mmCIF file of C-alpha atoms in Angstrom:
data_model
loop_
_atom_site.group_PDB
_atom_site.id
_atom_site.type_symbol
_atom_site.label_atom_id
_atom_site.label_comp_id
_atom_site.label_asym_id
_atom_site.label_seq_id
_atom_site.Cartn_x
_atom_site.Cartn_y
_atom_site.Cartn_z
ATOM 1 C CA UNK A 1 6.245 -6.575 -17.227
ATOM 2 C CA UNK A 2 3.826 -3.438 -17.558
ATOM 3 C CA UNK A 3 5.942 -0.840 -14.977
ATOM 4 C CA UNK A 4 3.120 1.405 -13.056
ATOM 5 C CA UNK A 5 4.227 4.143 -14.431
ATOM 6 C CA UNK A 6 2.963 3.105 -17.589
ATOM 7 C CA UNK A 7 -1.203 1.793 -16.559
ATOM 8 C CA UNK A 8 -0.866 5.543 -13.741
ATOM 9 C CA UNK A 9 -0.085 6.975 -18.082
ATOM 10 C CA UNK A 10 -2.754 4.803 -19.983
ATOM 11 C CA UNK A 11 -5.161 6.392 -17.630
ATOM 12 C CA UNK A 12 -8.024 8.580 -20.466
ATOM 13 C CA UNK A 13 -9.352 11.221 -18.425
ATOM 14 C CA UNK A 14 -13.006 10.836 -19.793
ATOM 15 C CA UNK A 15 -16.612 13.329 -18.885
ATOM 16 C CA UNK A 16 -17.140 9.912 -16.547
ATOM 17 C CA UNK A 17 -14.420 10.114 -14.442
ATOM 18 C CA UNK A 18 -10.678 7.690 -16.034
ATOM 19 C CA UNK A 19 -10.577 4.720 -18.035
ATOM 20 C CA UNK A 20 -7.713 2.154 -18.367
ATOM 21 C CA UNK A 21 -7.082 -1.334 -17.569
ATOM 22 C CA UNK A 22 -5.522 -4.104 -15.114
ATOM 23 C CA UNK A 23 -2.754 -5.578 -16.935
ATOM 24 C CA UNK A 24 -2.929 -9.312 -15.857
ATOM 25 C CA UNK A 25 0.807 -8.969 -14.137
ATOM 26 C CA UNK A 26 -0.493 -7.574 -11.500
ATOM 27 C CA UNK A 27 -3.133 -10.024 -10.406
ATOM 28 C CA UNK A 28 -3.511 -11.287 -7.024
ATOM 29 C CA UNK A 29 -5.702 -14.148 -8.058
ATOM 30 C CA UNK A 30 -8.600 -12.877 -9.534
ATOM 31 C CA UNK A 31 -8.639 -9.074 -9.102
ATOM 32 C CA UNK A 32 -5.800 -5.903 -8.639
ATOM 33 C CA UNK A 33 -3.109 -6.376 -6.641
ATOM 34 C CA UNK A 34 -4.856 -4.553 -3.421
ATOM 35 C CA UNK A 35 -1.848 -2.031 -3.762
ATOM 36 C CA UNK A 36 -2.206 -1.148 -7.344
ATOM 37 C CA UNK A 37 -6.206 -0.668 -7.022
ATOM 38 C CA UNK A 38 -4.868 1.453 -4.539
ATOM 39 C CA UNK A 39 -2.120 3.968 -6.303
ATOM 40 C CA UNK A 40 -4.275 3.436 -9.376
ATOM 41 C CA UNK A 41 -6.885 5.422 -7.325
ATOM 42 C CA UNK A 42 -4.721 7.995 -5.615
ATOM 43 C CA UNK A 43 -3.209 8.990 -8.608
ATOM 44 C CA UNK A 44 -6.856 10.153 -10.000
ATOM 45 C CA UNK A 45 -7.843 11.667 -6.348
ATOM 46 C CA UNK A 46 -4.920 13.976 -7.172
ATOM 47 C CA UNK A 47 -5.098 14.418 -10.113
ATOM 48 C CA UNK A 48 -8.234 15.413 -9.419
ATOM 49 C CA UNK A 49 -8.420 17.897 -7.041
ATOM 50 C CA UNK A 50 -4.816 21.368 -8.144
ATOM 51 C CA UNK A 51 -2.864 22.487 -5.433
ATOM 52 C CA UNK A 52 -3.149 20.293 -2.595
ATOM 53 C CA UNK A 53 -1.443 19.245 0.278
ATOM 54 C CA UNK A 54 0.127 15.700 1.337
ATOM 55 C CA UNK A 55 -1.426 12.075 1.696
ATOM 56 C CA UNK A 56 -1.897 12.235 5.358
ATOM 57 C CA UNK A 57 -3.881 9.696 5.152
ATOM 58 C CA UNK A 58 -5.214 6.297 3.497
ATOM 59 C CA UNK A 59 -9.319 4.415 4.044
ATOM 60 C CA UNK A 60 -9.722 2.172 1.511
ATOM 61 C CA UNK A 61 -12.581 -0.488 1.243
ATOM 62 C CA UNK A 62 -11.733 -3.515 -0.952
ATOM 63 C CA UNK A 63 -15.969 -4.746 -2.353
ATOM 64 C CA UNK A 64 -15.482 -6.900 -5.246
ATOM 65 C CA UNK A 65 -12.505 -8.278 -7.664
ATOM 66 C CA UNK A 66 -10.797 -5.479 -10.408
ATOM 67 C CA UNK A 67 -9.242 -6.689 -13.608
ATOM 68 C CA UNK A 68 -9.625 -5.175 -17.454
ATOM 69 C CA UNK A 69 -10.940 -2.440 -18.331
ATOM 70 C CA UNK A 70 -11.114 -0.120 -15.297
ATOM 71 C CA UNK A 71 -13.285 3.225 -14.637
ATOM 72 C CA UNK A 72 -11.950 4.828 -11.547
ATOM 73 C CA UNK A 73 -14.348 8.328 -10.369
ATOM 74 C CA UNK A 74 -13.457 10.701 -7.985
ATOM 75 C CA UNK A 75 -15.266 13.219 -5.679
ATOM 76 C CA UNK A 76 -14.703 16.002 -3.740
ATOM 77 C CA UNK A 77 -16.397 15.822 -0.135
ATOM 78 C CA UNK A 78 -14.979 18.734 1.107
ATOM 79 C CA UNK A 79 -11.702 20.813 1.209
ATOM 80 C CA UNK A 80 -11.153 23.166 3.692
ATOM 81 C CA UNK A 81 -7.961 26.131 4.871
ATOM 82 C CA UNK A 82 -5.479 22.483 6.010
ATOM 83 C CA UNK A 83 -7.550 18.597 4.565
ATOM 84 C CA UNK A 84 -8.606 17.846 1.331
ATOM 85 C CA UNK A 85 -11.214 14.651 1.489
ATOM 86 C CA UNK A 86 -11.374 13.525 -1.571
ATOM 87 C CA UNK A 87 -13.682 10.209 -3.154
ATOM 88 C CA UNK A 88 -12.183 7.176 -5.488
ATOM 89 C CA UNK A 89 -13.865 4.603 -7.160
ATOM 90 C CA UNK A 90 -12.763 2.223 -9.234
ATOM 91 C CA UNK A 91 -15.207 0.269 -11.540
ATOM 92 C CA UNK A 92 -14.698 -2.385 -13.369
ATOM 93 C CA UNK A 93 -16.956 -5.306 -15.232
ATOM 94 C CA UNK A 94 -18.361 -6.065 -12.002
ATOM 95 C CA UNK A 95 -18.623 -3.528 -9.940
ATOM 96 C CA UNK A 96 -17.862 -1.771 -7.770
ATOM 97 C CA UNK A 97 -13.927 -2.459 -6.811
ATOM 98 C CA UNK A 98 -12.448 -0.376 -4.089
ATOM 99 C CA UNK A 99 -13.921 3.007 -3.007
ATOM 100 C CA UNK A 100 -11.215 5.306 -1.547
ATOM 101 C CA UNK A 101 -10.791 8.171 0.973
ATOM 102 C CA UNK A 102 -7.897 9.826 0.794
ATOM 103 C CA UNK A 103 -7.044 13.184 3.082
ATOM 104 C CA UNK A 104 -4.835 15.392 2.277
ATOM 105 C CA UNK A 105 -3.471 17.868 4.822
ATOM 106 C CA UNK A 106 -0.288 20.738 5.401
ATOM 107 C CA UNK A 107 1.613 20.950 7.861
ATOM 108 C CA UNK A 108 0.503 23.058 10.901
ATOM 109 C CA UNK A 109 2.712 24.439 13.311
ATOM 110 C CA UNK A 110 1.866 22.907 17.461
ATOM 111 C CA UNK A 111 3.559 22.783 20.690
ATOM 112 C CA UNK A 112 2.946 18.864 20.968
ATOM 113 C CA UNK A 113 6.089 17.545 18.655
ATOM 114 C CA UNK A 114 5.652 13.641 20.097
ATOM 115 C CA UNK A 115 6.229 10.508 17.709
ATOM 116 C CA UNK A 116 7.217 7.337 19.496
ATOM 117 C CA UNK A 117 8.373 4.045 17.006
ATOM 118 C CA UNK A 118 10.788 0.697 17.643
ATOM 119 C CA UNK A 119 13.183 -0.407 14.159
ATOM 120 C CA UNK A 120 12.455 -4.244 13.898
ATOM 121 C CA UNK A 121 14.897 -6.390 14.074
ATOM 122 C CA UNK A 122 16.197 -6.754 9.984
ATOM 123 C CA UNK A 123 19.237 -5.082 8.435
ATOM 124 C CA UNK A 124 18.178 -3.610 4.668
ATOM 125 C CA UNK A 125 19.015 -5.365 2.249
ATOM 126 C CA UNK A 126 23.261 -4.744 1.112
ATOM 127 C CA UNK A 127 23.907 -5.295 -2.587
ATOM 128 C CA UNK A 128 24.140 -8.835 -3.627
ATOM 129 C CA UNK A 129 21.802 -10.168 -1.203
ATOM 130 C CA UNK A 130 19.889 -12.628 -2.123
ATOM 131 C CA UNK A 131 16.355 -11.740 -3.191
ATOM 132 C CA UNK A 132 13.517 -13.609 -4.705
ATOM 133 C CA UNK A 133 10.519 -11.889 -6.785
ATOM 134 C CA UNK A 134 6.975 -13.873 -8.962
ATOM 135 C CA UNK A 135 6.186 -17.025 -6.225
ATOM 136 C CA UNK A 136 3.378 -17.489 -6.570
ATOM 137 C CA UNK A 137 1.056 -14.586 -7.596
ATOM 138 C CA UNK A 138 1.621 -12.702 -10.733
ATOM 139 C CA UNK A 139 2.281 -8.632 -9.035
ATOM 140 C CA UNK A 140 5.624 -9.588 -6.791
ATOM 141 C CA UNK A 141 7.313 -10.184 -10.176
ATOM 142 C CA UNK A 142 7.174 -5.965 -10.440
ATOM 143 C CA UNK A 143 8.922 -5.916 -6.357
ATOM 144 C CA UNK A 144 11.845 -7.651 -5.146
ATOM 145 C CA UNK A 145 11.489 -8.964 -1.899
ATOM 146 C CA UNK A 146 13.448 -10.269 1.062
ATOM 147 C CA UNK A 147 11.762 -11.839 3.752
ATOM 148 C CA UNK A 148 11.931 -12.711 7.956
ATOM 149 C CA UNK A 149 10.094 -14.988 9.409
ATOM 150 C CA UNK A 150 12.309 -16.611 12.017
ATOM 151 C CA UNK A 151 13.496 -15.547 15.493
ATOM 152 C CA UNK A 152 13.140 -15.758 18.753
ATOM 153 C CA UNK A 153 12.170 -12.022 18.803
ATOM 154 C CA UNK A 154 9.285 -13.204 16.114
ATOM 155 C CA UNK A 155 5.695 -12.936 17.522
ATOM 156 C CA UNK A 156 4.100 -15.505 16.142
ATOM 157 C CA UNK A 157 1.155 -13.855 13.544
ATOM 158 C CA UNK A 158 4.328 -11.458 13.043
ATOM 159 C CA UNK A 159 6.366 -10.621 9.224
ATOM 160 C CA UNK A 160 9.269 -9.368 8.088
ATOM 161 C CA UNK A 161 9.483 -8.327 4.481
ATOM 162 C CA UNK A 162 11.926 -5.458 3.227
ATOM 163 C CA UNK A 163 10.790 -4.774 -0.346
ATOM 164 C CA UNK A 164 11.551 -2.796 -3.651
ATOM 165 C CA UNK A 165 9.678 -1.966 -6.777
ATOM 166 C CA UNK A 166 11.924 -3.075 -9.479
ATOM 167 C CA UNK A 167 10.816 -0.209 -11.816
ATOM 168 C CA UNK A 168 10.133 3.180 -9.999
ATOM 169 C CA UNK A 169 11.436 5.364 -11.925
ATOM 170 C CA UNK A 170 8.839 9.354 -12.195
ATOM 171 C CA UNK A 171 6.616 8.084 -10.198
ATOM 172 C CA UNK A 172 5.147 10.165 -7.232
ATOM 173 C CA UNK A 173 6.658 9.321 -4.473
ATOM 174 C CA UNK A 174 3.509 8.891 -2.230
ATOM 175 C CA UNK A 175 2.301 7.111 -5.363
ATOM 176 C CA UNK A 176 5.036 4.468 -4.543
ATOM 177 C CA UNK A 177 4.458 4.142 -1.126
ATOM 178 C CA UNK A 178 0.812 3.381 -1.571
ATOM 179 C CA UNK A 179 1.867 0.358 -4.147
ATOM 180 C CA UNK A 180 4.399 -0.919 -2.469
ATOM 181 C CA UNK A 181 2.597 -0.388 1.237
ATOM 182 C CA UNK A 182 0.653 -3.933 1.118
ATOM 183 C CA UNK A 183 2.636 -6.488 -0.111
ATOM 184 C CA UNK A 184 3.155 -8.351 2.684
ATOM 185 C CA UNK A 185 0.566 -11.685 2.817
ATOM 186 C CA UNK A 186 -1.558 -10.998 4.994
ATOM 187 C CA UNK A 187 -0.187 -11.957 9.078
ATOM 188 C CA UNK A 188 -2.215 -14.973 9.585
ATOM 189 C CA UNK A 189 -0.900 -17.171 7.609
ATOM 190 C CA UNK A 190 2.273 -17.315 9.315
ATOM 191 C CA UNK A 191 -0.414 -19.703 12.023
ATOM 192 C CA UNK A 192 -1.396 -21.775 9.376
ATOM 193 C CA UNK A 193 2.088 -22.387 7.134
ATOM 194 C CA UNK A 194 0.874 -22.329 4.573
ATOM 195 C CA UNK A 195 -1.335 -20.721 2.008
ATOM 196 C CA UNK A 196 -5.438 -20.372 1.226
ATOM 197 C CA UNK A 197 -7.769 -18.329 0.215
ATOM 198 C CA UNK A 198 -7.793 -15.428 1.572
ATOM 199 C CA UNK A 199 -9.223 -11.362 1.381
ATOM 200 C CA UNK A 200 -8.325 -8.283 1.915
ATOM 201 C CA UNK A 201 -11.800 -5.934 3.258
ATOM 202 C CA UNK A 202 -10.775 -3.088 5.253
ATOM 203 C CA UNK A 203 -6.831 -0.883 4.697
ATOM 204 C CA UNK A 204 -6.255 1.992 6.890
ATOM 205 C CA UNK A 205 -3.013 4.191 6.255
ATOM 206 C CA UNK A 206 -2.028 7.254 7.543
ATOM 207 C CA UNK A 207 1.198 8.567 6.569
ATOM 208 C CA UNK A 208 3.597 9.897 9.611
ATOM 209 C CA UNK A 209 4.909 13.171 7.909
ATOM 210 C CA UNK A 210 4.764 15.556 4.718
ATOM 211 C CA UNK A 211 6.213 13.181 2.029
ATOM 212 C CA UNK A 212 7.836 9.783 3.073
ATOM 213 C CA UNK A 213 10.624 8.986 1.323
ATOM 214 C CA UNK A 214 13.670 5.581 0.694
ATOM 215 C CA UNK A 215 17.024 6.660 -0.559
ATOM 216 C CA UNK A 216 17.741 3.495 -2.247
ATOM 217 C CA UNK A 217 13.916 2.569 -2.807
ATOM 218 C CA UNK A 218 13.899 -0.254 -0.273
ATOM 219 C CA UNK A 219 11.086 0.240 2.294
ATOM 220 C CA UNK A 220 10.739 -1.915 5.639
ATOM 221 C CA UNK A 221 7.387 -3.531 5.675
ATOM 222 C CA UNK A 222 5.245 -5.505 9.157
ATOM 223 C CA UNK A 223 1.933 -6.789 10.011
ATOM 224 C CA UNK A 224 1.834 -8.733 12.952
ATOM 225 C CA UNK A 225 -2.012 -9.984 13.415
ATOM 226 C CA UNK A 226 -3.346 -9.536 17.012
ATOM 227 C CA UNK A 227 -6.893 -11.851 16.293
ATOM 228 C CA UNK A 228 -7.676 -14.630 14.120
ATOM 229 C CA UNK A 229 -10.597 -15.536 14.484
ATOM 230 C CA UNK A 230 -13.739 -17.003 12.472
ATOM 231 C CA UNK A 231 -12.608 -16.072 9.022
ATOM 232 C CA UNK A 232 -11.841 -12.753 10.331
ATOM 233 C CA UNK A 233 -7.538 -11.776 10.883
ATOM 234 C CA UNK A 234 -6.870 -7.976 12.597
ATOM 235 C CA UNK A 235 -3.652 -7.076 12.095
ATOM 236 C CA UNK A 236 -1.516 -3.953 12.816
ATOM 237 C CA UNK A 237 1.297 -3.059 9.716
ATOM 238 C CA UNK A 238 3.816 -1.121 10.123
ATOM 239 C CA UNK A 239 6.425 0.666 6.766
ATOM 240 C CA UNK A 240 10.410 1.730 8.138
ATOM 241 C CA UNK A 241 12.672 3.739 4.962
ATOM 242 C CA UNK A 242 15.840 2.429 4.316
ATOM 243 C CA UNK A 243 17.091 5.112 7.133
ATOM 244 C CA UNK A 244 15.170 3.418 9.782
ATOM 245 C CA UNK A 245 12.301 6.300 9.088
ATOM 246 C CA UNK A 246 9.047 4.776 9.832
ATOM 247 C CA UNK A 247 6.955 6.663 7.810
ATOM 248 C CA UNK A 248 4.004 4.638 7.676
ATOM 249 C CA UNK A 249 1.417 3.175 10.077
ATOM 250 C CA UNK A 250 -1.388 1.027 9.044
ATOM 251 C CA UNK A 251 -4.868 -1.457 10.020
ATOM 252 C CA UNK A 252 -6.317 -4.067 7.896
ATOM 253 C CA UNK A 253 -9.160 -6.509 7.849
ATOM 254 C CA UNK A 254 -8.805 -9.962 6.247
ATOM 255 C CA UNK A 255 -11.010 -12.953 5.633
ATOM 256 C CA UNK A 256 -9.256 -16.142 5.492
ATOM 257 C CA UNK A 257 -11.349 -19.118 3.958
ATOM 258 C CA UNK A 258 -9.993 -22.593 5.828
#
């Protein structure tokens, strides 16, 4: 297996961008796992501009398939006193595969201090608990999972999953979070009860706090599809660390071919 850090360390900066490759063991069908391609784009964006503040938001469009050799091209859209906007495109032989806009922003003094979150009822994995990985999709072999799909308090299209990246040493915490946060299958699959062809279209990730961390590498992911009709699904998602703190809110649009 090819560790995420090895992929990032292997990026070669040239005049037209960072050149690298998507290994086969990180594929999801015929394209790269979305968390990987987004993490590569974020890594290049962070390298492209010095002294960036913390990542606050990512807006990602999955435009086409990404596999094999890739080039990552970045562009500073704007940098002001508090925030910087960096665009990153990931291109393969098939053309533009991913376009992301990353927003980096320093903390500022504010009289507003408000957060309302609800921790899902699903305890963190303990040593000795049974986990799974590498089920059916190549990229999953890089992670450990514990799922909860049943229970009276779960919505019909709600999915809970504890997730841990197996090889995470040396990764920037933001890169690790982005790589991990897309690890749930589309929540609408819960309504079907089986796997069908599908494709993530867009992904919005908002970071809650300057530098989210998880003490033992475990993160709790929640996804709930509140709309699925005519092959289009919209889902809201959340990420909590091992201490029960919510660290990110997400939203994703998914095409379902069933």
